[in-house]
Each structure stands twice: as C-alpha cells, then as structure tokens.
PDB file of C-alpha atoms in Angstrom:
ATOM      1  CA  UNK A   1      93.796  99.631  84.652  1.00 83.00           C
ATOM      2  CA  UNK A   2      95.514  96.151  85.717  1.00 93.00           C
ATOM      3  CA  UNK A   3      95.644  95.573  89.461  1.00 95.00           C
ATOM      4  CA  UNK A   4      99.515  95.760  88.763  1.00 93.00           C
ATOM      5  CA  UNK A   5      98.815  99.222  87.878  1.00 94.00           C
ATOM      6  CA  UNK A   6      98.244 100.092  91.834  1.00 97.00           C
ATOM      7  CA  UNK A   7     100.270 101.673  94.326  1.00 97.00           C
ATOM      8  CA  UNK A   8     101.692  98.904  96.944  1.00 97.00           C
ATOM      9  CA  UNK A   9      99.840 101.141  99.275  1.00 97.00           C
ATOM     10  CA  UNK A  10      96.593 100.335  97.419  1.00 98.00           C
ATOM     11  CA  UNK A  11      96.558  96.851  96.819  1.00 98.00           C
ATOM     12  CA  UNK A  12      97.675  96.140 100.659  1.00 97.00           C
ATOM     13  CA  UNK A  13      94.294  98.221 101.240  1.00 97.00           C
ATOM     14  CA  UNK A  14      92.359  96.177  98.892  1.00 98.00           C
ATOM     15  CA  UNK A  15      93.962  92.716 100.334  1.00 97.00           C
ATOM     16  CA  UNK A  16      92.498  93.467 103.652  1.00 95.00           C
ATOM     17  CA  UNK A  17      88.986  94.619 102.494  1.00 96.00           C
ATOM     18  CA  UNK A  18      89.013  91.552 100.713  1.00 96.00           C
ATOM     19  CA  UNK A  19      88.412  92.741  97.665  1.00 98.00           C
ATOM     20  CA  UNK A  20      91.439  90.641  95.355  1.00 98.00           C
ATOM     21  CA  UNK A  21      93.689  87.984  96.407  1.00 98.00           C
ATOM     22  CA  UNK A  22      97.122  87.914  96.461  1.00 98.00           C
ATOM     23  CA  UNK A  23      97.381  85.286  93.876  1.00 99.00           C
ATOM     24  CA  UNK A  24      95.317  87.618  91.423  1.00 98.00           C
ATOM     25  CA  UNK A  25      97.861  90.562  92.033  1.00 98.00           C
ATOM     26  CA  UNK A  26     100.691  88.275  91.467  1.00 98.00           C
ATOM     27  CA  UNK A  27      99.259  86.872  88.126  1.00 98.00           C
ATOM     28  CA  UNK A  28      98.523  90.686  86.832  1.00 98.00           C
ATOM     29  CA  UNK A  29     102.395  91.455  87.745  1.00 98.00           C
ATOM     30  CA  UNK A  30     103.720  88.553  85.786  1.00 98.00           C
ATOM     31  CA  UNK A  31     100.932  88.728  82.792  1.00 98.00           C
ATOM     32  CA  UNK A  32     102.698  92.821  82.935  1.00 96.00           C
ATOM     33  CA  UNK A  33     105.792  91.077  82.549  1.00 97.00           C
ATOM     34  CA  UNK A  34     104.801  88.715  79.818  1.00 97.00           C
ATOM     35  CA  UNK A  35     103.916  92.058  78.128  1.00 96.00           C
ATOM     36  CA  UNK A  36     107.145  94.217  78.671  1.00 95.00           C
ATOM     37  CA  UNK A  37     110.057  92.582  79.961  1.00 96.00           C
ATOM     38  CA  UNK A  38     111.656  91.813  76.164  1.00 96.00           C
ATOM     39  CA  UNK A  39     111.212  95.253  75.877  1.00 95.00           C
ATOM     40  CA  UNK A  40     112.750  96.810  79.540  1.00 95.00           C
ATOM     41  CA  UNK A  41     115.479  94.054  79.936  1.00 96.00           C
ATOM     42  CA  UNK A  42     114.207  94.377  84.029  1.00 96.00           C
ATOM     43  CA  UNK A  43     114.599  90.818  85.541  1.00 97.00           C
ATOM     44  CA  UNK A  44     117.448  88.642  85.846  1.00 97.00           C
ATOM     45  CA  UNK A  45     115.448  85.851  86.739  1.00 98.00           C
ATOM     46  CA  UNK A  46     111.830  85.571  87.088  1.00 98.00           C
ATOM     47  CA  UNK A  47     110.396  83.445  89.954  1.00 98.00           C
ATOM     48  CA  UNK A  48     106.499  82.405  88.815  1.00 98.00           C
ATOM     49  CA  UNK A  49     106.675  79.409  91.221  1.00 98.00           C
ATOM     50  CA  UNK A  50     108.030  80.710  93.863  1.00 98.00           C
ATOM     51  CA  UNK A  51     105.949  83.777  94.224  1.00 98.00           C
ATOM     52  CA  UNK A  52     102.375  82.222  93.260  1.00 99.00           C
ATOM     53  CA  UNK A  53     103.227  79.447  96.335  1.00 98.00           C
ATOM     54  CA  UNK A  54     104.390  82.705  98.463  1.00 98.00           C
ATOM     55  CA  UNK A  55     100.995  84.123  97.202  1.00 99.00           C
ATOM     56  CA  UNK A  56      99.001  82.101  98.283  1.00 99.00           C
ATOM     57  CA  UNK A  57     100.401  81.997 101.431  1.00 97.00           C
ATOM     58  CA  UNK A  58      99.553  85.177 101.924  1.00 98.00           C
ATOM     59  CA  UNK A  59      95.997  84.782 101.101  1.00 98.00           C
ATOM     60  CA  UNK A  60      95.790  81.800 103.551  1.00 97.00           C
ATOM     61  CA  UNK A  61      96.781  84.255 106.554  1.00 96.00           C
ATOM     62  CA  UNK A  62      94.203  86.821 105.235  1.00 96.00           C
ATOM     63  CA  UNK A  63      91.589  84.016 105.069  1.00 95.00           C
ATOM     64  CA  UNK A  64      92.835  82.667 108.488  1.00 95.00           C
ATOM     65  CA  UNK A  65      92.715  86.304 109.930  1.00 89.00           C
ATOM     66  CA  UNK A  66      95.957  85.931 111.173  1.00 84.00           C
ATOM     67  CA  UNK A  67      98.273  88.814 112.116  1.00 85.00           C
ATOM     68  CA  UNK A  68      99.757  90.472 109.268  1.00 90.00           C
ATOM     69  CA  UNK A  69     102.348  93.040 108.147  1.00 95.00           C
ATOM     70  CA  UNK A  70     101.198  95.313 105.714  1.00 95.00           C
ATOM     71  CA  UNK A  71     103.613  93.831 103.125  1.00 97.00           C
ATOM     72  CA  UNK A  72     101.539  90.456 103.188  1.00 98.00           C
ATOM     73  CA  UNK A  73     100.513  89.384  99.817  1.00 98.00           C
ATOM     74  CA  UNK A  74     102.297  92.581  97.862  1.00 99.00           C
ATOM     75  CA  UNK A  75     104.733  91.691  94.996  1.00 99.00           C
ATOM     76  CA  UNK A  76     108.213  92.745  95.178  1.00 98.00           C
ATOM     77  CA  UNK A  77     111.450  92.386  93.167  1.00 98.00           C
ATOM     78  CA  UNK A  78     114.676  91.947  94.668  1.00 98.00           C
ATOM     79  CA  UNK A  79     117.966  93.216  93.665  1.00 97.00           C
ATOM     80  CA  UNK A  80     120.219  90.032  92.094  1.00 98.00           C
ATOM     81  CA  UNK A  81     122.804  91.001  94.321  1.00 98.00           C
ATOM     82  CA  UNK A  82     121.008  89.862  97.252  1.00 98.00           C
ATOM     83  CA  UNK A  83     121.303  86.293  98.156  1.00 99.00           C
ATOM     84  CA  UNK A  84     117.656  84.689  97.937  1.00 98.00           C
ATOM     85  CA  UNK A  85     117.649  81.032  98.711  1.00 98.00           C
ATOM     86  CA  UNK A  86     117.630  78.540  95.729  1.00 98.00           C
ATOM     87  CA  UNK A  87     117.268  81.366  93.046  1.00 98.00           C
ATOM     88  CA  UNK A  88     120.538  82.766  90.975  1.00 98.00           C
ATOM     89  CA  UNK A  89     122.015  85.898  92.812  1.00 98.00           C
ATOM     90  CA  UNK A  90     124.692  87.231  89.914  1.00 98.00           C
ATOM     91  CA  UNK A  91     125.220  90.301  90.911  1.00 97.00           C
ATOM     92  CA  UNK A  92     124.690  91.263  87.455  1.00 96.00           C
ATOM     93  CA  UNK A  93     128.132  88.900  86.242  1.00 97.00           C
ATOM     94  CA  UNK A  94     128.243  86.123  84.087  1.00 96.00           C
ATOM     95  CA  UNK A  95     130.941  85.012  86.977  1.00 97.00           C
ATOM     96  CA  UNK A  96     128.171  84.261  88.979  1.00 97.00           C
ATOM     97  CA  UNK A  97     126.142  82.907  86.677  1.00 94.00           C
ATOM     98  CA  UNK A  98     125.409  79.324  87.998  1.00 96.00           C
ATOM     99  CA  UNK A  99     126.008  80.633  91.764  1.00 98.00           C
ATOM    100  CA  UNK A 100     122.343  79.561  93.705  1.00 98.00           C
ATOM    101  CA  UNK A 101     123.022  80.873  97.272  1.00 99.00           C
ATOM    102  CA  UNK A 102     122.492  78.198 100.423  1.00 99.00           C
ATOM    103  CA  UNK A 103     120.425  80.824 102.290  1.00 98.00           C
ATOM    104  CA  UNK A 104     118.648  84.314 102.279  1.00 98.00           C
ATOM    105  CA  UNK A 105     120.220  87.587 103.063  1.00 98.00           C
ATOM    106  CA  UNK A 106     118.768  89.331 106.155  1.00 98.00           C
ATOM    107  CA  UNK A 107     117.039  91.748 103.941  1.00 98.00           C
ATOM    108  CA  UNK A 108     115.250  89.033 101.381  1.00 98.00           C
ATOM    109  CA  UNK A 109     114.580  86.777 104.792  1.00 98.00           C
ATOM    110  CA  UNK A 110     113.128  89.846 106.367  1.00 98.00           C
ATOM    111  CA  UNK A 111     110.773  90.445 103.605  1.00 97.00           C
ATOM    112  CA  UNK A 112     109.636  87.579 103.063  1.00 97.00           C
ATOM    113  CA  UNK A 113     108.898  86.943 106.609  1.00 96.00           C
ATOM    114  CA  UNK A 114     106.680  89.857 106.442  1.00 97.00           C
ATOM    115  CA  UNK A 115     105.057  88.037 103.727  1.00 97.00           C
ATOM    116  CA  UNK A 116     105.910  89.624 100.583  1.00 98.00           C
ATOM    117  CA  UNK A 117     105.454  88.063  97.438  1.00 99.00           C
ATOM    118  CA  UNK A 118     109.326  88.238  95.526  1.00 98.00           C
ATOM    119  CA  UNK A 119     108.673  88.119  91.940  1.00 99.00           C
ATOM    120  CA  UNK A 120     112.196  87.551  90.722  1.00 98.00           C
ATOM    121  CA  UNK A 121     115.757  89.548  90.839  1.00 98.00           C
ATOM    122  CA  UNK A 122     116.408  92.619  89.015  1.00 97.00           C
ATOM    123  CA  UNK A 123     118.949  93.453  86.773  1.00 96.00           C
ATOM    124  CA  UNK A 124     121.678  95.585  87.796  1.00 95.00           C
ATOM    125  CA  UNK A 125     125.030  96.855  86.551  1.00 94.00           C
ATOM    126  CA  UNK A 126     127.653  93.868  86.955  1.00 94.00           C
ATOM    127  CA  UNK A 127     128.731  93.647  90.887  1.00 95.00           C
ATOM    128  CA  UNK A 128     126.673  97.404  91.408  1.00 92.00           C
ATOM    129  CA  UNK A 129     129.656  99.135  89.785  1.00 92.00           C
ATOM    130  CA  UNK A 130     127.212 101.863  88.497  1.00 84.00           C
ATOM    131  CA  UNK A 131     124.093 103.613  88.691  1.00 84.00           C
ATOM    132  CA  UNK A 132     122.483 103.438  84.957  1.00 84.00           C
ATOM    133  CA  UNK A 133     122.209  99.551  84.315  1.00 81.00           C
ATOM    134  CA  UNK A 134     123.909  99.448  81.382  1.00 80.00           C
ATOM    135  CA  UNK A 135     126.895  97.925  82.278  1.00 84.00           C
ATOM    136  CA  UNK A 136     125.206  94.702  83.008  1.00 88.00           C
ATOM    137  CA  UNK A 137     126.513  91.092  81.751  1.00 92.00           C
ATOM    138  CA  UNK A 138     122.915  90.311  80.784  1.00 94.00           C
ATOM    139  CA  UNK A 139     121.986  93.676  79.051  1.00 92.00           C
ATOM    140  CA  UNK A 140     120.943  97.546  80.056  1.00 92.00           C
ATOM    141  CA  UNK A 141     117.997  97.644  81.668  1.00 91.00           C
ATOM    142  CA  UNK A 142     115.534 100.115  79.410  1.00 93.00           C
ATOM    143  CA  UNK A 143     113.167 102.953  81.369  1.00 90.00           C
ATOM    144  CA  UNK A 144     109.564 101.588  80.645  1.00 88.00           C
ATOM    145  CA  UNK A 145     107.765 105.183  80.458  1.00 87.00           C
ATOM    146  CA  UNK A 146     110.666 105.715  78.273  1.00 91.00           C
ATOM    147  CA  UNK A 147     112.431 102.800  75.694  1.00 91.00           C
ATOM    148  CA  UNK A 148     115.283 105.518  74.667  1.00 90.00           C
ATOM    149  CA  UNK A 149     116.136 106.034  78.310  1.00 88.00           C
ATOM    150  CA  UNK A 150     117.669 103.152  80.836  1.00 84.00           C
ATOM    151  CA  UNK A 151     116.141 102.775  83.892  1.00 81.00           C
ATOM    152  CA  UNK A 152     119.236 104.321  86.222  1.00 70.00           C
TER     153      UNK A 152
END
C-alpha cells in the first residue's frame, strides 16, 4: 500500500505522530499520478512545484510545533474552475485556456491557509455544464476503479 493509498483522515494522523512527512505524501500522490493519469484523464494541470514548496511548508510548522489545522501537509486537488493564483483556471474550455488568474478564490485561499498541499486542478465538464466529465475541452475524465466508466 502507497501512503497515497490512505484516508486524508489517516495521513493527517500519521503527520502529527511524526511518522511521514508531508513531502513524502506529496511525492507518493504524484508518483500515483505518474502511474494513472494517461489512463483517468483527472488533472487539468498538475502543480509538482507548487505543492512540494507548499509541502514542505507544512512539514516546517510540524517540525516548528506550530499551531496547525488538521488539513496541514494533506494533498488536495482543486476544481479548474476555481481561480488559484498563477496556475490555469479553464473551467474546463479551451476559451480559457491561457487565462492564469491574478489571485485565489476564497475557497483555494482558505485551503491553503489551512495548509493544504494543492496538487493541481481537476478536470471538469467545460464551464460545469454537466455532471459526468465528458463534455470537457480537454477530454472525459475516466473512473479509476473502473476505465469503462467516467468519473461523474
């Protein structure tokens, strides 16, 4: 089993026993999604970089014993039609394509302030219109217990 195997409940549990660091979580997620993602169409964009700086972030705070939320250090994916600073939001639209957003929606800025570790934006159908993700401008989004099956 592969720490990205865990339930966010888990891992948070293991962060504060000190028993993995964020940055190890984070590099099981995106070795998962070295793995899969050709496969499951999930991610927009990925966001290595960002996330591996955000992860070790979080493991400073642990390290520092500073207080924490229990998100601190856990890997999340955001929705590409919230607005994430300095990453593509498309809203799943080649319209939007080259559109790299000034600031961070309350919900990405609230995350992150918690300390979560965003891993990139998800793929979605174009502007939400749907519930399947197969209307998408980048592709359908496949269900990855499941390659016959989309994720919606």
């Amino acid at each position: 089993m592969q720490l990205c195997d865990h339930s966010a409940t888990k891992l948070a549990r293991m962060l504060r026993k000190g028993e993995v660091s964020s940055r190890q979580i984070t590099e099981s997620v995106f070795q998962r999604m070295d793995e899969k993602e050709d496969a499951i169409n999930a991610f927009i964009t990925a966001t290595p970089e960002i996330a591996l700086r955000q992860a070790d972030l979080a493991d400073r705070r642990f390290r520092e014993n500073k207080k924490i939320s229990l998100l601190n250090g856990i890997p999340i994916a955001i929705k590409d039609n919230m607005c994430t600073r300095g990453v593509p939001t498309t809203c799943g639209s080649r319209i939007l394509e080259n559109y790299i957003p000034p600031y961070n929606g309350t919900a990405v800025a609230k995350v992150l302030q918690a300390g979560a570790v965003p891993i990139g934006k998800t793929n979605m159908d174009e502007f939400a219109m749907g519930s399947s993700c197969e209307n998408s401008a980048f592709g359908p989004t496949y269900n990855p217990l499941n390659l016959e099956r989309v994720a919606g």
